[in-house]
Tab-separated table of C-alpha atoms in Angstrom:
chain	number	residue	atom	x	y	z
Z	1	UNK	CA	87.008	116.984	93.754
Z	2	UNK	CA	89.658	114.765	92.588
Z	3	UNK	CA	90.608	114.724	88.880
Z	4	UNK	CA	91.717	111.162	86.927
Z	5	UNK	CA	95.571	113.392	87.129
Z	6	UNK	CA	94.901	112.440	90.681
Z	7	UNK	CA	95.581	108.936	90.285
Z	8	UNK	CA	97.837	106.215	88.948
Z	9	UNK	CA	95.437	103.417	87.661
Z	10	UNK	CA	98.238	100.402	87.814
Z	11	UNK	CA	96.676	96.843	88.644
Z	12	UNK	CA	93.726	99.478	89.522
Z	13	UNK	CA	89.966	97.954	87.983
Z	14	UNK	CA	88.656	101.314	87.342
Z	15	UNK	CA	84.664	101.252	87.175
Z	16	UNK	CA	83.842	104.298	85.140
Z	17	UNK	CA	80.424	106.087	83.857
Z	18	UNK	CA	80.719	107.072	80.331
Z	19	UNK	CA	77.813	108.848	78.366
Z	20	UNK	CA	77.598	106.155	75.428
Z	21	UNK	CA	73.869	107.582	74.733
Z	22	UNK	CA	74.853	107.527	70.889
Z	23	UNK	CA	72.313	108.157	67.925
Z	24	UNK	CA	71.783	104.726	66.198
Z	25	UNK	CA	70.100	104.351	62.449
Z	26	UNK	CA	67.528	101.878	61.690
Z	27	UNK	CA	70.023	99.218	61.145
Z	28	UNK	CA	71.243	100.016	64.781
Z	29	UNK	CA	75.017	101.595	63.551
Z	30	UNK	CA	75.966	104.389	65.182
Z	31	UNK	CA	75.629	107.265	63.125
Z	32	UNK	CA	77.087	110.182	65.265
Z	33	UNK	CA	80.522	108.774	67.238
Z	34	UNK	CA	81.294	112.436	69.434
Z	35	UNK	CA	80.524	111.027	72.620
Z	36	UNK	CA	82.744	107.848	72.297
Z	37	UNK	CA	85.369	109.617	70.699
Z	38	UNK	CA	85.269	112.079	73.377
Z	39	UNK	CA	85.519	109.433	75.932
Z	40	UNK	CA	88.778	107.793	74.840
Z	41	UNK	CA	91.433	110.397	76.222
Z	42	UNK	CA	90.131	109.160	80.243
Z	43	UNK	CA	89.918	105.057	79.131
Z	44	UNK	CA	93.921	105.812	77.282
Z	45	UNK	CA	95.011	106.711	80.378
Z	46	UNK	CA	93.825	103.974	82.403
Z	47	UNK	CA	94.678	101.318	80.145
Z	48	UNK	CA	98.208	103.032	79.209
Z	49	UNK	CA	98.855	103.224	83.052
Z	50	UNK	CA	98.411	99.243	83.450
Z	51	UNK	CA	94.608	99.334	84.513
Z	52	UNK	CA	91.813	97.717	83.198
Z	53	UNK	CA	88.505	99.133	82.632
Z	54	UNK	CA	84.704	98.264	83.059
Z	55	UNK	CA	82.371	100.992	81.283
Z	56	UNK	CA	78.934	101.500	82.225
Z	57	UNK	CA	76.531	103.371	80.333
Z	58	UNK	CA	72.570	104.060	79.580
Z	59	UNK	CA	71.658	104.233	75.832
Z	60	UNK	CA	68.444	105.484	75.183
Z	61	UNK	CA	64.907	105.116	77.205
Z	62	UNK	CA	64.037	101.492	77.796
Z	63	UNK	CA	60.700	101.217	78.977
Z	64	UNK	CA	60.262	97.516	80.495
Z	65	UNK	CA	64.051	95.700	81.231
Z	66	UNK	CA	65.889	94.570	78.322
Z	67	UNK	CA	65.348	95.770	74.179
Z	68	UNK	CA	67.762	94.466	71.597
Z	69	UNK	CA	67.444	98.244	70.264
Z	70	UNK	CA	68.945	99.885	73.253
Z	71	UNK	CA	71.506	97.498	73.846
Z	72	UNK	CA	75.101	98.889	74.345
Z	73	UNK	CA	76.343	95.858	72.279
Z	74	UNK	CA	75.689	98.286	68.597
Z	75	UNK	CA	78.725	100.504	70.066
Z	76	UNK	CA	81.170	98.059	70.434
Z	77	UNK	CA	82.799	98.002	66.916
Z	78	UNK	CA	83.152	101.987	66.811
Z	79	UNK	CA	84.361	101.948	70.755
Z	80	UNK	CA	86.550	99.229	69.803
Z	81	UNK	CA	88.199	101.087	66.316
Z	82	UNK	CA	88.102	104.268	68.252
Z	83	UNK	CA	90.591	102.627	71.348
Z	84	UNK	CA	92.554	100.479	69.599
Z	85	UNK	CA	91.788	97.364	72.167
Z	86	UNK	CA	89.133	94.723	71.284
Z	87	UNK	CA	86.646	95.817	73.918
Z	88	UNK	CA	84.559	92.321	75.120
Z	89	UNK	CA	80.751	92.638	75.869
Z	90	UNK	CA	78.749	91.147	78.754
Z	91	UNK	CA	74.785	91.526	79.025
Z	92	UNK	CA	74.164	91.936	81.806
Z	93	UNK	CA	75.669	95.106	84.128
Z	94	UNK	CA	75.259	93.778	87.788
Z	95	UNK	CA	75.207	90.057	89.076
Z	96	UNK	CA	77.549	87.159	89.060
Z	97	UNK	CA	78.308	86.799	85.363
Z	98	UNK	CA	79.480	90.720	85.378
Z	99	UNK	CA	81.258	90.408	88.464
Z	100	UNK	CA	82.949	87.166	86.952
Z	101	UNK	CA	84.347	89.071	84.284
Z	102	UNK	CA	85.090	92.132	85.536
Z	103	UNK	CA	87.431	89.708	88.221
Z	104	UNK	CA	88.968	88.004	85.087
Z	105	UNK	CA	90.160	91.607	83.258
Z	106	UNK	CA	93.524	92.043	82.350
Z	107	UNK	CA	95.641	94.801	82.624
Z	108	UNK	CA	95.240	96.676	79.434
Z	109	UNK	CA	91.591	95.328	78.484
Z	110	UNK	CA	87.970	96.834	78.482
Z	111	UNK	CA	84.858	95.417	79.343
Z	112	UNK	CA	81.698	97.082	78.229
Z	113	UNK	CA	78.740	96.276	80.923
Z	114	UNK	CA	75.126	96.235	78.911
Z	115	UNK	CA	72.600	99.194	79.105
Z	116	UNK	CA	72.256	100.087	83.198
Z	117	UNK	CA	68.428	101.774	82.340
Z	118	UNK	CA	67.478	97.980	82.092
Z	119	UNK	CA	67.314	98.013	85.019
Z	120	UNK	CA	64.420	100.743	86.459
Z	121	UNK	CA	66.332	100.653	89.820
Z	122	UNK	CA	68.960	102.945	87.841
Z	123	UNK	CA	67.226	105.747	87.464
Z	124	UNK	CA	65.422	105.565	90.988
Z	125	UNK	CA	68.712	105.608	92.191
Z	126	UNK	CA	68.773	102.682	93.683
Z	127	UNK	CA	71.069	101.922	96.802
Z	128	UNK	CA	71.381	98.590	96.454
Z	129	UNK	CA	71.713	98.396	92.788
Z	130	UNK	CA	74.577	100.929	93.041
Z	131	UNK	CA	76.175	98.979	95.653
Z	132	UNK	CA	75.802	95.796	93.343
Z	133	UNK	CA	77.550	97.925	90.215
Z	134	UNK	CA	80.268	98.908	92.660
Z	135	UNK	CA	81.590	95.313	93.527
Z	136	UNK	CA	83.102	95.501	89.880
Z	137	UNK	CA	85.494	98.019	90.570
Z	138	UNK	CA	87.964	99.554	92.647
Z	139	UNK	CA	88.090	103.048	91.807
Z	140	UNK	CA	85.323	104.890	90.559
Z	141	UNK	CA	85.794	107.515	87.955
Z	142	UNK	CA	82.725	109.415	86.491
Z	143	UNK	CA	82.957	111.173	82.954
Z	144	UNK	CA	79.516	111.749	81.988
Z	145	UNK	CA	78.888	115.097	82.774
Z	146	UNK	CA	75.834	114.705	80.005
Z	147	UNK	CA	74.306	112.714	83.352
Z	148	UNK	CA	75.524	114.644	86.253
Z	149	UNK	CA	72.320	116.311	86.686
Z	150	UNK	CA	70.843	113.278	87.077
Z	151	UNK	CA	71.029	111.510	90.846
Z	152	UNK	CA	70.884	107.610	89.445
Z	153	UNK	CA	72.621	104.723	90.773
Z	154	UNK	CA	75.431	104.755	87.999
Z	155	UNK	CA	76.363	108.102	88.224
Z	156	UNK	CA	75.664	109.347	91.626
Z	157	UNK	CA	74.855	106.768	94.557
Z	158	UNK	CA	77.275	104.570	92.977
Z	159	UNK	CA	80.185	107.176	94.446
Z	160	UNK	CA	79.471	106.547	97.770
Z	161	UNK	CA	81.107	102.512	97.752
Z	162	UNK	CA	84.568	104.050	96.900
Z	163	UNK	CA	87.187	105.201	99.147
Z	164	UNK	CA	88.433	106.121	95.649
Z	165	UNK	CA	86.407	108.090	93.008
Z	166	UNK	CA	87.137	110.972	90.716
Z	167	UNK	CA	86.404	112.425	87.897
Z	168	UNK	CA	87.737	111.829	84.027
Z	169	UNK	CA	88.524	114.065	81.276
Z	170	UNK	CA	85.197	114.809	79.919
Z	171	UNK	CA	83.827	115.527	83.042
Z	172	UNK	CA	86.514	118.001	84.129
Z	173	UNK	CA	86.886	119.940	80.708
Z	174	UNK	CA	83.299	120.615	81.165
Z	175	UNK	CA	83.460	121.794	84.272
Z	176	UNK	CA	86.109	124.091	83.710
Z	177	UNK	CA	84.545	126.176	80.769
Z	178	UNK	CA	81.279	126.277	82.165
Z	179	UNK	CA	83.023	127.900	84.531
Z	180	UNK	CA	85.156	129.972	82.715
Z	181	UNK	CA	82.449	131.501	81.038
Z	182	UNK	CA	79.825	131.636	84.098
Z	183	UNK	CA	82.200	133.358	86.842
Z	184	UNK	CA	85.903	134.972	84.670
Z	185	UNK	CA	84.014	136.230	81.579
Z	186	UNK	CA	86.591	138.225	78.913
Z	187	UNK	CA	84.060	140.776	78.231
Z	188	UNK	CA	82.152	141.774	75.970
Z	189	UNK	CA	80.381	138.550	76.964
Z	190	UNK	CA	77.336	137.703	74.407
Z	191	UNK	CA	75.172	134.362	75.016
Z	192	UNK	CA	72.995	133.584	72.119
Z	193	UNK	CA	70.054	131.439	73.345
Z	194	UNK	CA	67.835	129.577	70.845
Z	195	UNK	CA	65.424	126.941	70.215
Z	196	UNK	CA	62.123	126.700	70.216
Z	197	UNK	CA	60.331	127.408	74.180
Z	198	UNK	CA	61.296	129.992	76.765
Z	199	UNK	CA	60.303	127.574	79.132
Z	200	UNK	CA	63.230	125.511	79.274
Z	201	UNK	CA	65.903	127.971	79.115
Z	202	UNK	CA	64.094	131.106	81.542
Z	203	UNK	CA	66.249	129.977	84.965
Z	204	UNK	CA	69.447	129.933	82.558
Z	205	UNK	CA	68.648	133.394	80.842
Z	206	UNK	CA	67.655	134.912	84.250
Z	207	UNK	CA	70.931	134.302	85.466
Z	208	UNK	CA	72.715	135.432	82.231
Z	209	UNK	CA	71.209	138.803	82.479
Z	210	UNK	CA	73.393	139.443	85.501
Z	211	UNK	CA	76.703	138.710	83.788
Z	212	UNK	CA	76.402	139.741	79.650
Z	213	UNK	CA	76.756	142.490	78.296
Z	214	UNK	CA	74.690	141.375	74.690
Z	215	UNK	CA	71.380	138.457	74.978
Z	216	UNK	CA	70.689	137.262	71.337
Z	217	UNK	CA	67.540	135.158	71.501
Z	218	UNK	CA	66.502	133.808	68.001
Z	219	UNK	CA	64.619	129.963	67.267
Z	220	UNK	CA	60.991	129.450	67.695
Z	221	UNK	CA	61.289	131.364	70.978
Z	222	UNK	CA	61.670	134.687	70.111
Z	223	UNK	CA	58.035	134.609	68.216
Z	224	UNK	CA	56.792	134.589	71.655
Z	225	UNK	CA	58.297	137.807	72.520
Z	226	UNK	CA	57.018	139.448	69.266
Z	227	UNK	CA	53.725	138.730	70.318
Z	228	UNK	CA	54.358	139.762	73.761
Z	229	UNK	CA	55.137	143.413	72.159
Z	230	UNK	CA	52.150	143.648	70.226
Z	231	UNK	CA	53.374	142.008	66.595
Z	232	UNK	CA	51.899	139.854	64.538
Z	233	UNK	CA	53.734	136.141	64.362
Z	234	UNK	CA	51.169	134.541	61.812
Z	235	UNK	CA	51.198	130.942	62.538
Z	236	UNK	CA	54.784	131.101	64.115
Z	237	UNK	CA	55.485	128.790	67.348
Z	238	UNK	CA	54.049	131.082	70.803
Z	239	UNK	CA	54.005	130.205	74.429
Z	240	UNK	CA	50.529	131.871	75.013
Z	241	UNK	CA	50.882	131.443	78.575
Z	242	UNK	CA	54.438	132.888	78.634
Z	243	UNK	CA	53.317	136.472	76.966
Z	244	UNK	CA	53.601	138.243	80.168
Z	245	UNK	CA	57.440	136.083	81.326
Z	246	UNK	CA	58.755	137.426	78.056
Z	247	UNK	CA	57.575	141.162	78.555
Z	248	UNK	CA	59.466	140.639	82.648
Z	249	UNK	CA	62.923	139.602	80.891
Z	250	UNK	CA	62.464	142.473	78.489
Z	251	UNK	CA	62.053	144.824	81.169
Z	252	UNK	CA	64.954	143.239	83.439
Z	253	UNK	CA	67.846	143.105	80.354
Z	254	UNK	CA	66.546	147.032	80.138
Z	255	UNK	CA	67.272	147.606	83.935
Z	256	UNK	CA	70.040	145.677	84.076
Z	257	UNK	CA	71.754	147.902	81.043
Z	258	UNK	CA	71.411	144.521	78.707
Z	259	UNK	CA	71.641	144.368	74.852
Z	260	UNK	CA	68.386	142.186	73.972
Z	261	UNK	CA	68.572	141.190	70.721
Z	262	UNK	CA	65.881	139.937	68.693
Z	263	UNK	CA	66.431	138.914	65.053
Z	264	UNK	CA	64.494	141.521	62.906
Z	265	UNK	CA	63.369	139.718	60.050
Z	266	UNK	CA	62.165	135.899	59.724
Z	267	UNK	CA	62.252	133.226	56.747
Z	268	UNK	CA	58.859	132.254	56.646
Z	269	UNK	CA	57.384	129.198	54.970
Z	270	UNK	CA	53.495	128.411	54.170
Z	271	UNK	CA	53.766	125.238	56.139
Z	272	UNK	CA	56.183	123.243	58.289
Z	273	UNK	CA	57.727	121.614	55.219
Z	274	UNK	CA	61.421	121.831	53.570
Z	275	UNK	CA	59.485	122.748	50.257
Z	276	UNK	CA	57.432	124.781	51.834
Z	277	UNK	CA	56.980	127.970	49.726
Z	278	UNK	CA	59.340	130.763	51.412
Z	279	UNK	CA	59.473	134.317	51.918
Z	280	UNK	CA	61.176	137.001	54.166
Z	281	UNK	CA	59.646	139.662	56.332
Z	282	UNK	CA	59.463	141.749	59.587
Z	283	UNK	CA	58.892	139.613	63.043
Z	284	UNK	CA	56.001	142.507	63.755
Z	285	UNK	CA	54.081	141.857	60.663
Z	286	UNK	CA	53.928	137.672	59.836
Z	287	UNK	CA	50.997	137.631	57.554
Z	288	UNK	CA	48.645	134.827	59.169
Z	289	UNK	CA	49.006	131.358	57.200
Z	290	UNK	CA	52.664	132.019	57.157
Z	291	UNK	CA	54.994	130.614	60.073
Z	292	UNK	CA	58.875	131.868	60.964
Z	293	UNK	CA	61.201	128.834	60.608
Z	294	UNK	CA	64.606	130.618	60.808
Z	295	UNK	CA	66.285	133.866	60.770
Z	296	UNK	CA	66.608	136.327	58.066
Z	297	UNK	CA	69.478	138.389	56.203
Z	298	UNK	CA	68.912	141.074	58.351
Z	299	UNK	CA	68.888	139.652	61.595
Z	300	UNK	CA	71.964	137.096	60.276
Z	301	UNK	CA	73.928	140.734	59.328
Z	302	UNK	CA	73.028	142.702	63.109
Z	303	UNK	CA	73.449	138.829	65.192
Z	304	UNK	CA	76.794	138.402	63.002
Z	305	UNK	CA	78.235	142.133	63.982
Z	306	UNK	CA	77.446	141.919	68.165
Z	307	UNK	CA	79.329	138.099	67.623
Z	308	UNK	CA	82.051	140.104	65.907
Z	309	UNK	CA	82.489	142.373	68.801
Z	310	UNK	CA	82.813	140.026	71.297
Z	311	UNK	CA	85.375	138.287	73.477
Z	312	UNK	CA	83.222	135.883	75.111
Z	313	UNK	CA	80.779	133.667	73.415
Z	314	UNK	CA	77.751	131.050	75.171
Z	315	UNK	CA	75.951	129.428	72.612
Z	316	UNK	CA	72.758	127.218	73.637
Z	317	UNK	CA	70.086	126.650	70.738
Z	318	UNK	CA	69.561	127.027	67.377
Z	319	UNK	CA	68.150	130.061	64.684
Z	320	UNK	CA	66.026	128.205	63.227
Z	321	UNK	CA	64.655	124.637	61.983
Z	322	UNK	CA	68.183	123.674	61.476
Z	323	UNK	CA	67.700	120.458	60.540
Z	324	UNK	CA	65.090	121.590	57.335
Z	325	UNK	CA	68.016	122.382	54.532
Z	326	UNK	CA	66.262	125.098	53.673
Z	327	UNK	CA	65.790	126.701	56.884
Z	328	UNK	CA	69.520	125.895	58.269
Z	329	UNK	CA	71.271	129.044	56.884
Z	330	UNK	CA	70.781	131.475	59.925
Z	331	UNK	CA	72.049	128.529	62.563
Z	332	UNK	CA	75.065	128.315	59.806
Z	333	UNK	CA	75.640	132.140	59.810
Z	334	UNK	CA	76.009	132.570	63.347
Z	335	UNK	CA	77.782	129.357	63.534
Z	336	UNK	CA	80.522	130.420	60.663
Z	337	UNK	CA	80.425	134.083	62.883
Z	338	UNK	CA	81.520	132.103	66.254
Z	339	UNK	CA	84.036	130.384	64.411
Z	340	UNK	CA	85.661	133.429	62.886
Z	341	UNK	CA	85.473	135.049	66.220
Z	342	UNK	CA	87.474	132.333	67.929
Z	343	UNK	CA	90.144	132.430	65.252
Z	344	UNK	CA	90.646	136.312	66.462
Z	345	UNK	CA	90.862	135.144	70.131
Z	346	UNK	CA	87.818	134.975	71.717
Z	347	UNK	CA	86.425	132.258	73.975
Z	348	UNK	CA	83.628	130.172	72.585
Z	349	UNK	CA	81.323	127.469	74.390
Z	350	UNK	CA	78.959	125.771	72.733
Z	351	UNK	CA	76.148	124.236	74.815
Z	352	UNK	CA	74.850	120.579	74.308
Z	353	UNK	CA	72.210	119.279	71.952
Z	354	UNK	CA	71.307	120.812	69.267
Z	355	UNK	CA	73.488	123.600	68.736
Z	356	UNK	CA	76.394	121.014	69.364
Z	357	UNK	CA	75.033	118.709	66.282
Z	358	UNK	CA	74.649	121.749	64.435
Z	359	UNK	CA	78.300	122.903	64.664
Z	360	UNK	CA	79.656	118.801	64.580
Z	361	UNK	CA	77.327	118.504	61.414
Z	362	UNK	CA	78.932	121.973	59.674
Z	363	UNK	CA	82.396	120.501	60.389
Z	364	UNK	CA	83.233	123.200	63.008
Z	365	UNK	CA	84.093	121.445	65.829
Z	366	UNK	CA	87.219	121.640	66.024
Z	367	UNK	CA	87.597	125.083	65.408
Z	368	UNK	CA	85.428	126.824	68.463
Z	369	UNK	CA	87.207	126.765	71.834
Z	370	UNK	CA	84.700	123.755	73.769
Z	371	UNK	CA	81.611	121.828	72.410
Z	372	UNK	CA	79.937	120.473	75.473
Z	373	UNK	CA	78.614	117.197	75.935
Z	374	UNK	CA	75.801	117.819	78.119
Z	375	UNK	CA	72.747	119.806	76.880
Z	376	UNK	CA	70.717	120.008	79.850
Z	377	UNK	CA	73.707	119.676	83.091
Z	378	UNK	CA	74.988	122.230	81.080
Z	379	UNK	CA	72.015	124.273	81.566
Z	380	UNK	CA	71.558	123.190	85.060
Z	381	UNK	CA	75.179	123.834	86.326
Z	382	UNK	CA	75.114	127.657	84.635
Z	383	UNK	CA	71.957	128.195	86.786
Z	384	UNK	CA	73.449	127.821	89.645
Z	385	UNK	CA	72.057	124.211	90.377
Z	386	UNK	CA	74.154	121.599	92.202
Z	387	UNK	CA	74.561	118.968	89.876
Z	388	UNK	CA	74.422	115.753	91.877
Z	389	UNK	CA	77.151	113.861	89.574
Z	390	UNK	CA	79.503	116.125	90.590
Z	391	UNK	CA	78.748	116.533	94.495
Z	392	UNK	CA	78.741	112.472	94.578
Z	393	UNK	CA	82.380	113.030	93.671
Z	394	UNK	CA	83.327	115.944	96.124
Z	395	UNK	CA	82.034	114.023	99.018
């Protein structure tokens, strides 16, 4: 796969998939700007080399064709602060007015093409809509690895018009410490997973179980594996029908000469509430009535320690109902424990989504060794899975 480092971009129109799926607020301002900022290092060095750019994007889940709320237009003043270039608009993302403008683009200037999910041929992945986006380019350079598990028309079949594609900054950063961490591991290698189902993260820890040497699990899921060993959870979140999955990985992390971790102790609340009334007991005996919403001391003081003691560090998920004030302090623990354990030199990744707002939100960002972008082609790339962004570009 070929890298942006690849490629001088002069006189080059340089048709490029960015992940501008942004949080907006209610009066449609973008109210969390990592992703654009993130993208801004690969559109610098297109438009510093003498190229122009035309960004492509999806923002949110349009049901039926166009909706004012979804429209890429809300992120052009941030984009626009964030590059330093007045960035122009068009509505539309394929057809002649799009093609018109993308012709007329100077070197040095941006064009921002509108929402490509209007479209429901996007995420069919669409031949002839890709080959309708690629007429607006020359080169095609894909930095959303948030996407890449994803086989639409923008970010996969799109590859396939180019003689010329490769990947931007983004995308290649992410690739890189996924990687680092899945295959050349400093050990002691810990992965704390969290959040609230086994379900979505079982392929993921399965995999993990052949390469740490500590599994923290903490979040709503580990209440399923406290009922799985015969505690009491209350009214704490369970996967009934995942009772006898959580016993299996149990039983492999033992075989396999795994640390298993689950937190000890739970801050429980009377209902799912901020000002809920609280308390703090033992994951075996959660008095019914009462639910676990995050981690307690005990398990923040034992989690903490194994962080402490490690060189390597994958975190996916949070400890607790993070964003409930009052149940946030275990996901800030083991947050402020990652951080301190970077400082000392170890290697820290933390996986999309939540546990990426969670450490953005604390102010930590900066000070962990990679934040990823992508939540789930995270997931899916440290399970082994071919992520179809990425073999569109290898091809």
């Amino acid at each position: 796969m070929q890298s942006i480092d690849d490629f001088n971009f002069r006189n080059r129109k340089a048709l490029i998939r960015v992940d501008f799926n942004v949080p907006l607020n209610s009066d449609l301002k973008v109210t969390d700007e990592t992703r654009i900022k993130a993208a801004i290092p690969t559109l610098r060095k297109i438009i510093d080399e003498g190229g122009s750019a035309i960004l492509m994007s999806h923002l949110g889940r349009p049901k039926e064709g166009p909706e004012h709320r979804f429209s890429l237009q809300h992120v052009i003043p941030n984009l626009s602060e964030k590059l330093g270039v007045e960035v122009k608009f068009v509505d539309d993302c394929i057809g002649e007015k799009a093609e018109e403008m993308s012709k007329e683009l100077a070197t040095g200037e941006v064009l921002l093409l509108e929402n490509v999910r209007f479209y429901k041929e996007e995420t069919k992945g669409d031949e002839a809509f890709a080959e309708s986006l690629s007429r607006l380019g020359d080169i095609y350079v894909n930095d959303a690895f948030g996407t890449a598990h994803r086989a639409h028309a923008s970010t996969t079949v799109a590859a396939k018009f180019f003689q010329d594609k490769c990947c931007g900054y983004i995308m290649k950063a992410e690739l890189e410490n996924a990687s680092k961490v899945v295959e050349h591991a400093d050990k002691p290698f810990t992965a704390i997973m969290g959040g609230a189902k086994i379900s979505d993260k079982i392929l993921i820890i399965e995999r993990l179980l052949d390469k740490v040497d500590n599994l923290i699990i903490g979040g709503g899921m580990s209440y399923t594996f406290f009922k799985a060993m015969g505690g009491n959870i209350g009214n704490s979140l369970v996967e009934e029908d995942n009772l006898e999955l959580a016993k299996s990985l149990i039983a492999k992390a033992k075989e396999k000469g795994v640390n298993l971790e689950l937190p000890k102790d739970s801050v429980v609340a009377d209902k799912f509430d901020n000002e809920a009334r609280q308390n703090v007991c033992d994951n075996y005996a959660i008095e019914d009535g009462w639910m676990g919403l995050d981690i307690g001391p005990e398990a923040i003081e034992v989690f903490s320690r194994i962080v402490a003691e490690s060189k390597t560090i994958l975190w996916n998920g949070p400890m607790g109902v993070f964003e409930m004030s009052n149940f946030a302090k275990g996901t800030n623990a083991i947050a402020q424990a990652v951080v301190k354990t970077t400082r000392q030199g170890g290697f820290s990744l933390i996986g999309g989504g939540d546990s990426a707002a969670a450490i953005n939100n604390l102010g930590y960002g900066d000070q962990v060794s990679y934040v990823s972008t992508g939540g789930g082609a995270l997931l899916e790339f440290m399970e082994g899975k071919v992520l179809p962004g990425v073999a569109a570009l290898e091809e």
